[in-house]
PDB file of N, CA and C in Angstrom:
ATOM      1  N   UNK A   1       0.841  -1.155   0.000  1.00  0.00           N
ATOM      2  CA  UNK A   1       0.000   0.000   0.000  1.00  0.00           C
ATOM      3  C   UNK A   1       0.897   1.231   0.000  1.00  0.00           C
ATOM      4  N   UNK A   2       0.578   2.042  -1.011  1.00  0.00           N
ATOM      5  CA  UNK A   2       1.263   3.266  -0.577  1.00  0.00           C
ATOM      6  C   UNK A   2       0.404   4.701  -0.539  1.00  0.00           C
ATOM      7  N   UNK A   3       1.679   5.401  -0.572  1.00  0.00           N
ATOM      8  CA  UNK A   3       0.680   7.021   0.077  1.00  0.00           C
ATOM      9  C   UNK A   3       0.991   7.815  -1.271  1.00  0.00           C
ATOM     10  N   UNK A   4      -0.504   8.644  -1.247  1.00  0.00           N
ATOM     11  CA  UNK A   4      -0.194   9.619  -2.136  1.00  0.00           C
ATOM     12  C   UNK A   4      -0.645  10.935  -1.512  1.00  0.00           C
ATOM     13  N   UNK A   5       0.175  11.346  -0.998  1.00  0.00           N
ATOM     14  CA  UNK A   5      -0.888  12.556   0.074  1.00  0.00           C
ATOM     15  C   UNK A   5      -0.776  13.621  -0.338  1.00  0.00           C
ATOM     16  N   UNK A   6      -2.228  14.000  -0.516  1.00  0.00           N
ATOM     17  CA  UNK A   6      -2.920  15.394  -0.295  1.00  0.00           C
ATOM     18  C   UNK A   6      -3.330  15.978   0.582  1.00  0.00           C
ATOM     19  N   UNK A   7      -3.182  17.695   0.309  1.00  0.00           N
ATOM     20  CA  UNK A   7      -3.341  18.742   1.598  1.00  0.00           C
ATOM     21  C   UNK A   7      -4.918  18.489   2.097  1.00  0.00           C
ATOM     22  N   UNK A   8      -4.782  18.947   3.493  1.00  0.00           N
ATOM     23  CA  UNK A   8      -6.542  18.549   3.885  1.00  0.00           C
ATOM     24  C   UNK A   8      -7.161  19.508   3.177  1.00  0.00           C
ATOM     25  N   UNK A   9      -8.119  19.313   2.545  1.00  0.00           N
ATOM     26  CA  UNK A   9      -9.319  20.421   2.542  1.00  0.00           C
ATOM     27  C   UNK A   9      -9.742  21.318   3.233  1.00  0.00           C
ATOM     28  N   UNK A  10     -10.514  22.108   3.017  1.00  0.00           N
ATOM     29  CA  UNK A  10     -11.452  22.671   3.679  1.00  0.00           C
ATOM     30  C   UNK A  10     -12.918  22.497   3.919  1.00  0.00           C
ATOM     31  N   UNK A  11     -13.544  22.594   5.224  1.00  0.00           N
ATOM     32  CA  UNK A  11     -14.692  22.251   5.378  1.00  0.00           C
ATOM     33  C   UNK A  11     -15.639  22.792   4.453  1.00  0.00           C
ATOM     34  N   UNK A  12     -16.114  21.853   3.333  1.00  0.00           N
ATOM     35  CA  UNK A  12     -17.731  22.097   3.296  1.00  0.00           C
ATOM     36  C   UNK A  12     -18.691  22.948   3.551  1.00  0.00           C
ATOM     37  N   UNK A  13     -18.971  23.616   3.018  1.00  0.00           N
ATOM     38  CA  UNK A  13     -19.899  24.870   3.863  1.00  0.00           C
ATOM     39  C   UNK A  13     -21.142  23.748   4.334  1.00  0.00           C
ATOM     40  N   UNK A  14     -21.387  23.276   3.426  1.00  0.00           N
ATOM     41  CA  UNK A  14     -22.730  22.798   3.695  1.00  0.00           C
ATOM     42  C   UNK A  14     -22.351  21.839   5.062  1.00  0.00           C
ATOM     43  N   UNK A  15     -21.633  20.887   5.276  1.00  0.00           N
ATOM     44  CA  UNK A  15     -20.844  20.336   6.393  1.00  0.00           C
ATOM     45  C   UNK A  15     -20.681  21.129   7.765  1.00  0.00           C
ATOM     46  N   UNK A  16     -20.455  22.536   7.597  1.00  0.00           N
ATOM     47  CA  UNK A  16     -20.148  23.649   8.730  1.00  0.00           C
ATOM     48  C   UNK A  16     -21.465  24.080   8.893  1.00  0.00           C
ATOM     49  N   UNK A  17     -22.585  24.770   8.003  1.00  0.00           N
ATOM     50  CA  UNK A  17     -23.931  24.962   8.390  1.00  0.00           C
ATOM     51  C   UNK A  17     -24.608  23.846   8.762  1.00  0.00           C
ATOM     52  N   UNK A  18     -24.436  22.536   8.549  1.00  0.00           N
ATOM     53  CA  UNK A  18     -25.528  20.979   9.623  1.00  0.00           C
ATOM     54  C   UNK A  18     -24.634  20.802  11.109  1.00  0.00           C
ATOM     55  N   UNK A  19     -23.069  21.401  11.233  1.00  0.00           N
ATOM     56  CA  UNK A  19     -22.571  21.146  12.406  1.00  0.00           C
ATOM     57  C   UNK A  19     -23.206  21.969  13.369  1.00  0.00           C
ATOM     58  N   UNK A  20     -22.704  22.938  12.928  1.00  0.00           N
ATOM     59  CA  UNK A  20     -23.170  23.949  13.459  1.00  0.00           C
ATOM     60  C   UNK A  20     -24.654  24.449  13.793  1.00  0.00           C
ATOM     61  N   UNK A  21     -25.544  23.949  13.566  1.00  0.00           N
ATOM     62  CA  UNK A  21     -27.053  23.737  13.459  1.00  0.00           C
ATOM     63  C   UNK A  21     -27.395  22.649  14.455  1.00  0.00           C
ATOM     64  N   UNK A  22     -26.437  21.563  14.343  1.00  0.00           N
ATOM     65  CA  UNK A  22     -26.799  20.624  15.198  1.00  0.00           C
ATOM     66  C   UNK A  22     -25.837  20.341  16.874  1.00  0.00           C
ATOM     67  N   UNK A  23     -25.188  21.428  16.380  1.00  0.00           N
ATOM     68  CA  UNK A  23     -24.189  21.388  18.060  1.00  0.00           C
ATOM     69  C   UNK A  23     -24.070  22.704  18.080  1.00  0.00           C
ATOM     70  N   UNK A  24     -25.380  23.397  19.049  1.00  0.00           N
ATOM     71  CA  UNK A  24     -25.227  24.787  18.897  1.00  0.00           C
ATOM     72  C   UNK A  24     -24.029  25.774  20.045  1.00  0.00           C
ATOM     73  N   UNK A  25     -23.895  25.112  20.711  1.00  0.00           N
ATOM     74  CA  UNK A  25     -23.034  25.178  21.496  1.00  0.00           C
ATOM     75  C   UNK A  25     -21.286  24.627  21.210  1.00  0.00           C
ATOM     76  N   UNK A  26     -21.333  23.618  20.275  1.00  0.00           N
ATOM     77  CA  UNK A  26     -20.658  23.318  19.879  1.00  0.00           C
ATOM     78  C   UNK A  26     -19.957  21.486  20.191  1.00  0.00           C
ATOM     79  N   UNK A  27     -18.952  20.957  19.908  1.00  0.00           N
ATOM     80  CA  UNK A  27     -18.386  19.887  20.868  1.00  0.00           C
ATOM     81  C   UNK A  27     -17.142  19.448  20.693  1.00  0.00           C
ATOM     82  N   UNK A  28     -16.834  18.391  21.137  1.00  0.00           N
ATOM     83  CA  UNK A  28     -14.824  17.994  21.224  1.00  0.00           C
ATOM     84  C   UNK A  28     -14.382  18.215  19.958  1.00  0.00           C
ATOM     85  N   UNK A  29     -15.559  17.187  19.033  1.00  0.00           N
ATOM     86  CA  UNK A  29     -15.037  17.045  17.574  1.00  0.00           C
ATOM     87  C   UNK A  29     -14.759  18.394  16.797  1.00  0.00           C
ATOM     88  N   UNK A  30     -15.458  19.295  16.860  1.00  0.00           N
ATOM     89  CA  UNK A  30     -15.614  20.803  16.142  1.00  0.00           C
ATOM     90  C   UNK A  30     -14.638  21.604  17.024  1.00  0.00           C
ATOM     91  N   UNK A  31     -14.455  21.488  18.161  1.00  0.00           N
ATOM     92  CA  UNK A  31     -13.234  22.349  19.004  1.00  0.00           C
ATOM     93  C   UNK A  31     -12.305  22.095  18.401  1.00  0.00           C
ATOM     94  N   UNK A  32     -11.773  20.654  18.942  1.00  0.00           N
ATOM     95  CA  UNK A  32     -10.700  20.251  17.876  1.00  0.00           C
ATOM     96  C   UNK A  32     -10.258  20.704  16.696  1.00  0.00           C
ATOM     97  N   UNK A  33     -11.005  20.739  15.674  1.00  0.00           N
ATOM     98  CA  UNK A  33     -10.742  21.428  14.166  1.00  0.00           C
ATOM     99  C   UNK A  33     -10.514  22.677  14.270  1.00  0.00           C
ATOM    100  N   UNK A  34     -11.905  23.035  14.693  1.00  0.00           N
ATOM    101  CA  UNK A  34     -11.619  25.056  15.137  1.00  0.00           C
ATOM    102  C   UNK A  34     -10.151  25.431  15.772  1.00  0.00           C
ATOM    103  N   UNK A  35     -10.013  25.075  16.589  1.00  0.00           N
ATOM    104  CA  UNK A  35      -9.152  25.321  17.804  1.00  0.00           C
ATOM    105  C   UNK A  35      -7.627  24.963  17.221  1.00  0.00           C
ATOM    106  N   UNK A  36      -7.216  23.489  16.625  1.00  0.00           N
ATOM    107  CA  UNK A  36      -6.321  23.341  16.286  1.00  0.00           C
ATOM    108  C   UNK A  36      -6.030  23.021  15.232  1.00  0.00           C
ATOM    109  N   UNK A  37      -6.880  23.087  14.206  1.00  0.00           N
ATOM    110  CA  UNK A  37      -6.736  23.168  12.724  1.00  0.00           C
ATOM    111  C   UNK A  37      -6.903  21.513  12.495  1.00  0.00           C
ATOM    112  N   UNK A  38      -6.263  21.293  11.246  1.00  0.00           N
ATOM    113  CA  UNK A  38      -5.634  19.888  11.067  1.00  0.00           C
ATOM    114  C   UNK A  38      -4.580  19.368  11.909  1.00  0.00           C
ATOM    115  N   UNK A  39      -4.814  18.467  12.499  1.00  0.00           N
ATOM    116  CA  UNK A  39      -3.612  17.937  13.203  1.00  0.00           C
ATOM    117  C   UNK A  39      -2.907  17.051  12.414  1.00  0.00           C
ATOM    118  N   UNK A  40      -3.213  16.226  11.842  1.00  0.00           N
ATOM    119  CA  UNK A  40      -2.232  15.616  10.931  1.00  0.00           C
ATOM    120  C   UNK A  40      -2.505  15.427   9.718  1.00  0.00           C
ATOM    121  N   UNK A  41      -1.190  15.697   8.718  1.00  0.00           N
ATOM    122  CA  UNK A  41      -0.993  15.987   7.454  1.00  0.00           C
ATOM    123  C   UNK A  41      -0.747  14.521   6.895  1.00  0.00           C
ATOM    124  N   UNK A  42      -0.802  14.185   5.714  1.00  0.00           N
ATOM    125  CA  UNK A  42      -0.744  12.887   5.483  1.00  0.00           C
ATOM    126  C   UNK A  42       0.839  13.190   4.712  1.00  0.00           C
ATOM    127  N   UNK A  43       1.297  14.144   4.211  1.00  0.00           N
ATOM    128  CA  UNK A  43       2.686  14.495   4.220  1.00  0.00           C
ATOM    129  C   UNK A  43       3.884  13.749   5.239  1.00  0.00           C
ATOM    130  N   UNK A  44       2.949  14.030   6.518  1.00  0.00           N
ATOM    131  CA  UNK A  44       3.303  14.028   7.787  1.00  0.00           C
ATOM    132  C   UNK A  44       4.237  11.820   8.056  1.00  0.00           C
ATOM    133  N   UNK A  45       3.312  10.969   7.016  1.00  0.00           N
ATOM    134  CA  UNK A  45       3.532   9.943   7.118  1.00  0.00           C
ATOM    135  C   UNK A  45       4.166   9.079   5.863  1.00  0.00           C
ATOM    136  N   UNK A  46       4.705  10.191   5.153  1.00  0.00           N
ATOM    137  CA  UNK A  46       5.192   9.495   3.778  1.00  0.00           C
ATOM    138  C   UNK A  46       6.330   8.466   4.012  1.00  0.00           C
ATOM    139  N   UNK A  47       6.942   8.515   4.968  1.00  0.00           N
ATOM    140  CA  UNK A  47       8.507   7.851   5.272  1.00  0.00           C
ATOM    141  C   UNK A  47       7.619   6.163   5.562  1.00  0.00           C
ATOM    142  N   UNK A  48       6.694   6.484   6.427  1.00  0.00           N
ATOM    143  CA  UNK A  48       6.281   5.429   6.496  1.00  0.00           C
ATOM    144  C   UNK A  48       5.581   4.509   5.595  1.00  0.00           C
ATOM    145  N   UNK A  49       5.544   4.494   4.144  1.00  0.00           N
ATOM    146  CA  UNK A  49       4.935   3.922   3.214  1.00  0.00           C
ATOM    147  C   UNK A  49       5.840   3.892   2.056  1.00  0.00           C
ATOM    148  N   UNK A  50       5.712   2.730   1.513  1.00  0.00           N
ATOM    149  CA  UNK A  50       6.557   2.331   0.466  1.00  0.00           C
ATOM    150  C   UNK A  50       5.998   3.151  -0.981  1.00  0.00           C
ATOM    151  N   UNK A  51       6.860   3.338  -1.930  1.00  0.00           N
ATOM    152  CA  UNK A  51       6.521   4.197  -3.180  1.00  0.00           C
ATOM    153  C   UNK A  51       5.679   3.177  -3.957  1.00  0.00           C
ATOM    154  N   UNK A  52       5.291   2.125  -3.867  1.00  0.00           N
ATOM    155  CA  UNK A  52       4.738   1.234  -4.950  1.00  0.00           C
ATOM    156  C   UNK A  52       3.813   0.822  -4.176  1.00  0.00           C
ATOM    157  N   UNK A  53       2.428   0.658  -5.002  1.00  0.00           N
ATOM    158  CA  UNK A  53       1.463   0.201  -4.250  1.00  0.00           C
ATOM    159  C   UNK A  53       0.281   0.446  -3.919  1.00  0.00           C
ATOM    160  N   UNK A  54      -1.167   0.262  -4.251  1.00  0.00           N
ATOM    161  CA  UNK A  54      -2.467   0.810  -4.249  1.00  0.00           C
ATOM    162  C   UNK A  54      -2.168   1.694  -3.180  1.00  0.00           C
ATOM    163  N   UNK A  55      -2.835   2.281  -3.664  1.00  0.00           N
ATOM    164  CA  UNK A  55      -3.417   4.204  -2.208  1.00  0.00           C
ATOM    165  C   UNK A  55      -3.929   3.520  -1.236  1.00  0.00           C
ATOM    166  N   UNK A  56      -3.800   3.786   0.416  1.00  0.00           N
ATOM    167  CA  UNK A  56      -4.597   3.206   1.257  1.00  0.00           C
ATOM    168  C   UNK A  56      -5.369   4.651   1.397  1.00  0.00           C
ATOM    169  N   UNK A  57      -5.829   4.769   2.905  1.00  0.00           N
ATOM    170  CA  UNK A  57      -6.437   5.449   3.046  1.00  0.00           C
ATOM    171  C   UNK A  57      -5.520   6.361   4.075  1.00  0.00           C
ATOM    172  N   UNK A  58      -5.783   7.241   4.008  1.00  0.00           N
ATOM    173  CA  UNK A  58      -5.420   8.810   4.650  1.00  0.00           C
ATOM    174  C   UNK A  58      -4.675   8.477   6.006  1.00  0.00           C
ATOM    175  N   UNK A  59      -3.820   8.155   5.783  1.00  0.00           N
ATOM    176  CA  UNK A  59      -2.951   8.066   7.603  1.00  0.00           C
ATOM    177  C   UNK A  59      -3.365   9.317   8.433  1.00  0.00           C
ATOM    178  N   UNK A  60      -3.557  10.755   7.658  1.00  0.00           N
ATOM    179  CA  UNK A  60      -3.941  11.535   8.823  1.00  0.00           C
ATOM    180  C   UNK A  60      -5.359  11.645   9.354  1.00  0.00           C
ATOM    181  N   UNK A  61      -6.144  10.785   8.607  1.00  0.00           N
ATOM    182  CA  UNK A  61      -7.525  10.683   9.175  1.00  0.00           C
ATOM    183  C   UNK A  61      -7.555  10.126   9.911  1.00  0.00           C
ATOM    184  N   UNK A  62      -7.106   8.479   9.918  1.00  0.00           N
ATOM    185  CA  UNK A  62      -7.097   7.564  10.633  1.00  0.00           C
ATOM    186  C   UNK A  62      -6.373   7.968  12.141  1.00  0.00           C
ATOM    187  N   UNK A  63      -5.667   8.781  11.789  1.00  0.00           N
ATOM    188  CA  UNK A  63      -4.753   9.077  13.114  1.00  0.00           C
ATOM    189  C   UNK A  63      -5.841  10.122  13.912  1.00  0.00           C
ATOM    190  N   UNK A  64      -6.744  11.131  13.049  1.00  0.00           N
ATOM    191  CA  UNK A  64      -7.718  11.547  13.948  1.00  0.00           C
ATOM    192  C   UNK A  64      -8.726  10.735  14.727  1.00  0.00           C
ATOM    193  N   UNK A  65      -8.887  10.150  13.803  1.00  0.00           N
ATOM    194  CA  UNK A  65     -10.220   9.106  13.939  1.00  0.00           C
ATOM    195  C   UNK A  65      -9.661   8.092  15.691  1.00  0.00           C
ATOM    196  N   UNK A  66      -8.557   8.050  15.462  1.00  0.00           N
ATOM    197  CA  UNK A  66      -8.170   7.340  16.985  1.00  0.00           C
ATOM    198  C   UNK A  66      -8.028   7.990  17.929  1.00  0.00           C
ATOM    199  N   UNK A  67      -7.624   9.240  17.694  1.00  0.00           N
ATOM    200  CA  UNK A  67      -7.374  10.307  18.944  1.00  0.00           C
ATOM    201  C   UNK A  67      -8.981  10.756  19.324  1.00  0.00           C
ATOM    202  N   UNK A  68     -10.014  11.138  18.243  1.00  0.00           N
ATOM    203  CA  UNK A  68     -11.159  10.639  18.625  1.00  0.00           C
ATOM    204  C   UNK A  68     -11.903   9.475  19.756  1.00  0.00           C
ATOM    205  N   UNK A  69     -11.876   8.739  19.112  1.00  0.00           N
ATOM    206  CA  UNK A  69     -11.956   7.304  19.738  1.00  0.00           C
ATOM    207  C   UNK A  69     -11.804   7.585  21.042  1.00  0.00           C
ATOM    208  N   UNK A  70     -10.385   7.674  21.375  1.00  0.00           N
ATOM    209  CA  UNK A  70      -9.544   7.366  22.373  1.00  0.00           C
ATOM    210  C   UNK A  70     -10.394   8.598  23.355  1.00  0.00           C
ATOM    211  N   UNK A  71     -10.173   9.658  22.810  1.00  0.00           N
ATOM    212  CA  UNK A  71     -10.992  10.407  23.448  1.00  0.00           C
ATOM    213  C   UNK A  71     -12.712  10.688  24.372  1.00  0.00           C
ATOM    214  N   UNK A  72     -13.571  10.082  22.967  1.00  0.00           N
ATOM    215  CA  UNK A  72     -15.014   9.032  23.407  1.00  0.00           C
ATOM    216  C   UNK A  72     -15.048   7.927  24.319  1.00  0.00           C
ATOM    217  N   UNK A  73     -13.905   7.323  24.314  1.00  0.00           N
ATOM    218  CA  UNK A  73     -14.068   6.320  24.894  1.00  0.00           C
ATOM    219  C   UNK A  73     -14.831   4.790  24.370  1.00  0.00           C
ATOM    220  N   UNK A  74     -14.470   5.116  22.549  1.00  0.00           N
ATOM    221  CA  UNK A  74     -15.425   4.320  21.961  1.00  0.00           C
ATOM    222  C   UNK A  74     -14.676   2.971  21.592  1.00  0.00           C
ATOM    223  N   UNK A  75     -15.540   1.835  21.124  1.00  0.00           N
ATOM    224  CA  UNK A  75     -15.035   0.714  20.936  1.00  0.00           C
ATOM    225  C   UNK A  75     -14.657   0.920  19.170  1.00  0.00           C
ATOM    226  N   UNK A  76     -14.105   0.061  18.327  1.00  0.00           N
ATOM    227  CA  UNK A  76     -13.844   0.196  17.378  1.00  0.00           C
ATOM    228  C   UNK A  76     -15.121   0.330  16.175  1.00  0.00           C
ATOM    229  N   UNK A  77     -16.280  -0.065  16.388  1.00  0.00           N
ATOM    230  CA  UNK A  77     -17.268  -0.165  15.595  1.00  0.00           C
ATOM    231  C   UNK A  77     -18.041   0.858  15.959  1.00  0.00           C
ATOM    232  N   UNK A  78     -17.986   1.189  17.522  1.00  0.00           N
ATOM    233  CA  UNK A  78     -18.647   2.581  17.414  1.00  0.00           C
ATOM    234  C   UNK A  78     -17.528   4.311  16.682  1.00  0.00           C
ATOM    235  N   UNK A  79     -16.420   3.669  17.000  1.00  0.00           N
ATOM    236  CA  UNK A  79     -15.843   4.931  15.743  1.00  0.00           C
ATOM    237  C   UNK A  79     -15.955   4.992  14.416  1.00  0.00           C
ATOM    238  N   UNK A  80     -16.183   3.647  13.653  1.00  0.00           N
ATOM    239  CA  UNK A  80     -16.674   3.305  12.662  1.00  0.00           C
ATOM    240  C   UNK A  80     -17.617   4.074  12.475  1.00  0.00           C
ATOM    241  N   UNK A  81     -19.218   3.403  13.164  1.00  0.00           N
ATOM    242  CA  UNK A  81     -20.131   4.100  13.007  1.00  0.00           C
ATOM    243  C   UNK A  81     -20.411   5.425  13.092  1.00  0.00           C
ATOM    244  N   UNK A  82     -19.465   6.228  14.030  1.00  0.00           N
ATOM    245  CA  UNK A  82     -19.231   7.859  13.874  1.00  0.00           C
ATOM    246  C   UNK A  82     -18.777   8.729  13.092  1.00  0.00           C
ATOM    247  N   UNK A  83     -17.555   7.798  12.283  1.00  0.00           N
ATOM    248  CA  UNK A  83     -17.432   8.542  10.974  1.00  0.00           C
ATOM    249  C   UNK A  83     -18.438   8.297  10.169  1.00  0.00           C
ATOM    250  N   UNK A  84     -18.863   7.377   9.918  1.00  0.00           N
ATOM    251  CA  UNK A  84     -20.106   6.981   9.073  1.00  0.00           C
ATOM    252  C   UNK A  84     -21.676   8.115   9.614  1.00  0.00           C
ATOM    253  N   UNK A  85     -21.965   8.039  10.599  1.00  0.00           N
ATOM    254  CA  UNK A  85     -23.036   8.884  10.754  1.00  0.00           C
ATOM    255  C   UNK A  85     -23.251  10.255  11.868  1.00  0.00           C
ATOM    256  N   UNK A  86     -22.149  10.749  12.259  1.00  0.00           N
ATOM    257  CA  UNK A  86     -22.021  11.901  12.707  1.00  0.00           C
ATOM    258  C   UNK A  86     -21.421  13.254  12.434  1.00  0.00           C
ATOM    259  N   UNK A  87     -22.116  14.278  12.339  1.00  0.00           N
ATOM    260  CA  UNK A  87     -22.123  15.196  11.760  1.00  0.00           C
ATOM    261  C   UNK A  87     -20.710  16.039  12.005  1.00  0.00           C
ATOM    262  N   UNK A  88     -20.759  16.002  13.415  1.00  0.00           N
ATOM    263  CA  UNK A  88     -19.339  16.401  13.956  1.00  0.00           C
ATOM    264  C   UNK A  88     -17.740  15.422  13.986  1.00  0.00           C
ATOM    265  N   UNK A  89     -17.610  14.410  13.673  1.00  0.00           N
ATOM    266  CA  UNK A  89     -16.972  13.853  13.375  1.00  0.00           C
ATOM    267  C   UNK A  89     -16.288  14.316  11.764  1.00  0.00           C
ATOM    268  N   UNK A  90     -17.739  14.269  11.101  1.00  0.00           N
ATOM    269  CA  UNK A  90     -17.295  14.586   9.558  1.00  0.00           C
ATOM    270  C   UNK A  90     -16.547  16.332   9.480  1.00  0.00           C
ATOM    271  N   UNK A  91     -17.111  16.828  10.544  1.00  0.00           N
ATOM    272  CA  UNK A  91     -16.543  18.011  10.360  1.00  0.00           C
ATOM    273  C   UNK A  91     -15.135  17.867  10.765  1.00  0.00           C
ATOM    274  N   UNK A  92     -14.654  17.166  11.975  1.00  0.00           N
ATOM    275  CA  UNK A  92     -13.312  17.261  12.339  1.00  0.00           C
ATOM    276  C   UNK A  92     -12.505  16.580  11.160  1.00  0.00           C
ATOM    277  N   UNK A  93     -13.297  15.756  10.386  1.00  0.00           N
ATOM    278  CA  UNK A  93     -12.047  14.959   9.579  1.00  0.00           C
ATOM    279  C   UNK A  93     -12.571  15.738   8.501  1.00  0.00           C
ATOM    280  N   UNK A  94     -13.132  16.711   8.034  1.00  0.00           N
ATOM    281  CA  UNK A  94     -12.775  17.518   6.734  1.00  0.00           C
ATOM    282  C   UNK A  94     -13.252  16.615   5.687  1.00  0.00           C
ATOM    283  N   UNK A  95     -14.468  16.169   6.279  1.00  0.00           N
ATOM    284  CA  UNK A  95     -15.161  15.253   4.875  1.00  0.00           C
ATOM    285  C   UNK A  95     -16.838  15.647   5.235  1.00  0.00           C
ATOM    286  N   UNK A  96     -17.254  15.274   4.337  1.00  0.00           N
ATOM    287  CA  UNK A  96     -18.792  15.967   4.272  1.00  0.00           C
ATOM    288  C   UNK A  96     -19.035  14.124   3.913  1.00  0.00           C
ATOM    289  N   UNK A  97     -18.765  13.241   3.100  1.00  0.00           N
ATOM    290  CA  UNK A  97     -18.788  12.051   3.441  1.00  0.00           C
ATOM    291  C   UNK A  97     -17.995  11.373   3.504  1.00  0.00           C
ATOM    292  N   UNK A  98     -17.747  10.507   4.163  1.00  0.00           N
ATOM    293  CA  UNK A  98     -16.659   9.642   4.993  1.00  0.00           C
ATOM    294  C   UNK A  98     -16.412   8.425   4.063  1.00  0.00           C
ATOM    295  N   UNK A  99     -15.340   8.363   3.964  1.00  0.00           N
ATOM    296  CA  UNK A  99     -15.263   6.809   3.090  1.00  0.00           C
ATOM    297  C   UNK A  99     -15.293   5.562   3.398  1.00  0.00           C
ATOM    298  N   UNK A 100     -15.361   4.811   2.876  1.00  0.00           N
ATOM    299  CA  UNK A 100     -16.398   3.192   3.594  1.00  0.00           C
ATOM    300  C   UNK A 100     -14.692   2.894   4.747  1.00  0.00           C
ATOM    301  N   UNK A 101     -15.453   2.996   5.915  1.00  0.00           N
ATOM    302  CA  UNK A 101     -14.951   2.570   6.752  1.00  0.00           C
ATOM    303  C   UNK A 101     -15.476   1.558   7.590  1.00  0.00           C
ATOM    304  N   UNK A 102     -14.801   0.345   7.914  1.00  0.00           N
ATOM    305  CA  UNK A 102     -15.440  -0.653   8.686  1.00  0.00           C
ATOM    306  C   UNK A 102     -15.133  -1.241   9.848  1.00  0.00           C
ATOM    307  N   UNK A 103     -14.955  -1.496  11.501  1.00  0.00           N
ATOM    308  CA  UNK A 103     -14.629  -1.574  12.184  1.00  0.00           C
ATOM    309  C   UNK A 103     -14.111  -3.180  11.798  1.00  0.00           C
ATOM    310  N   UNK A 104     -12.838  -3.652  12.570  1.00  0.00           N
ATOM    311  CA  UNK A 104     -11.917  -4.188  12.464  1.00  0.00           C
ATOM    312  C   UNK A 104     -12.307  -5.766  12.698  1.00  0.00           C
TER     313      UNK A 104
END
């Protein structure tokens, strides 16, 4: 598997008006982003991946997606299911939809 990494995006408007609508106050996942931008660049993990080799998926997502987790206190299928169906999640990882992710 290897890496081909691209810069994160930017949020979605439409992604930032349902977060924001639905966490009016706000929460970890949206602090996080707000507060400290992208935390990890997928730049950030090129050493670690060989030059040959289908694209995996985003080392710097995945690396949110656990500090998440870790943070919730969630089991692996419920982080699954959070990138998959939470609004604020999608906002911290800079996707408006999440790519098929499946707990382990």
């Amino acid at each position: 598997m290897s890496l081909r990494p691209v810069p994160a995006p930017e949020i979605p408007e439409t992604t930032v008006r349902v977060a924001k609508a639905a966490f009016l106050k706000g929460c970890l996942a949206m602090r996080v982003r707000d507060e400290l931008g992208v935390l990890f660049q997928d730049a950030d993990f090129v050493a670690a991946f060989p030059a040959r080799g289908g694209a995996g998926l985003s080392p710097g997502m995945l690396a949110v997606v656990s500090v998440m987790q870790f943070a919730e206190r969630l089991t692996d299928r419920q982080a699954a299911d959070a990138v998959r169906g939470r609004i604020d999640w999608k906002y911290a990882l800079v996707r408006h939809e999440a790519p098929l992710f499946r707990a382990g």
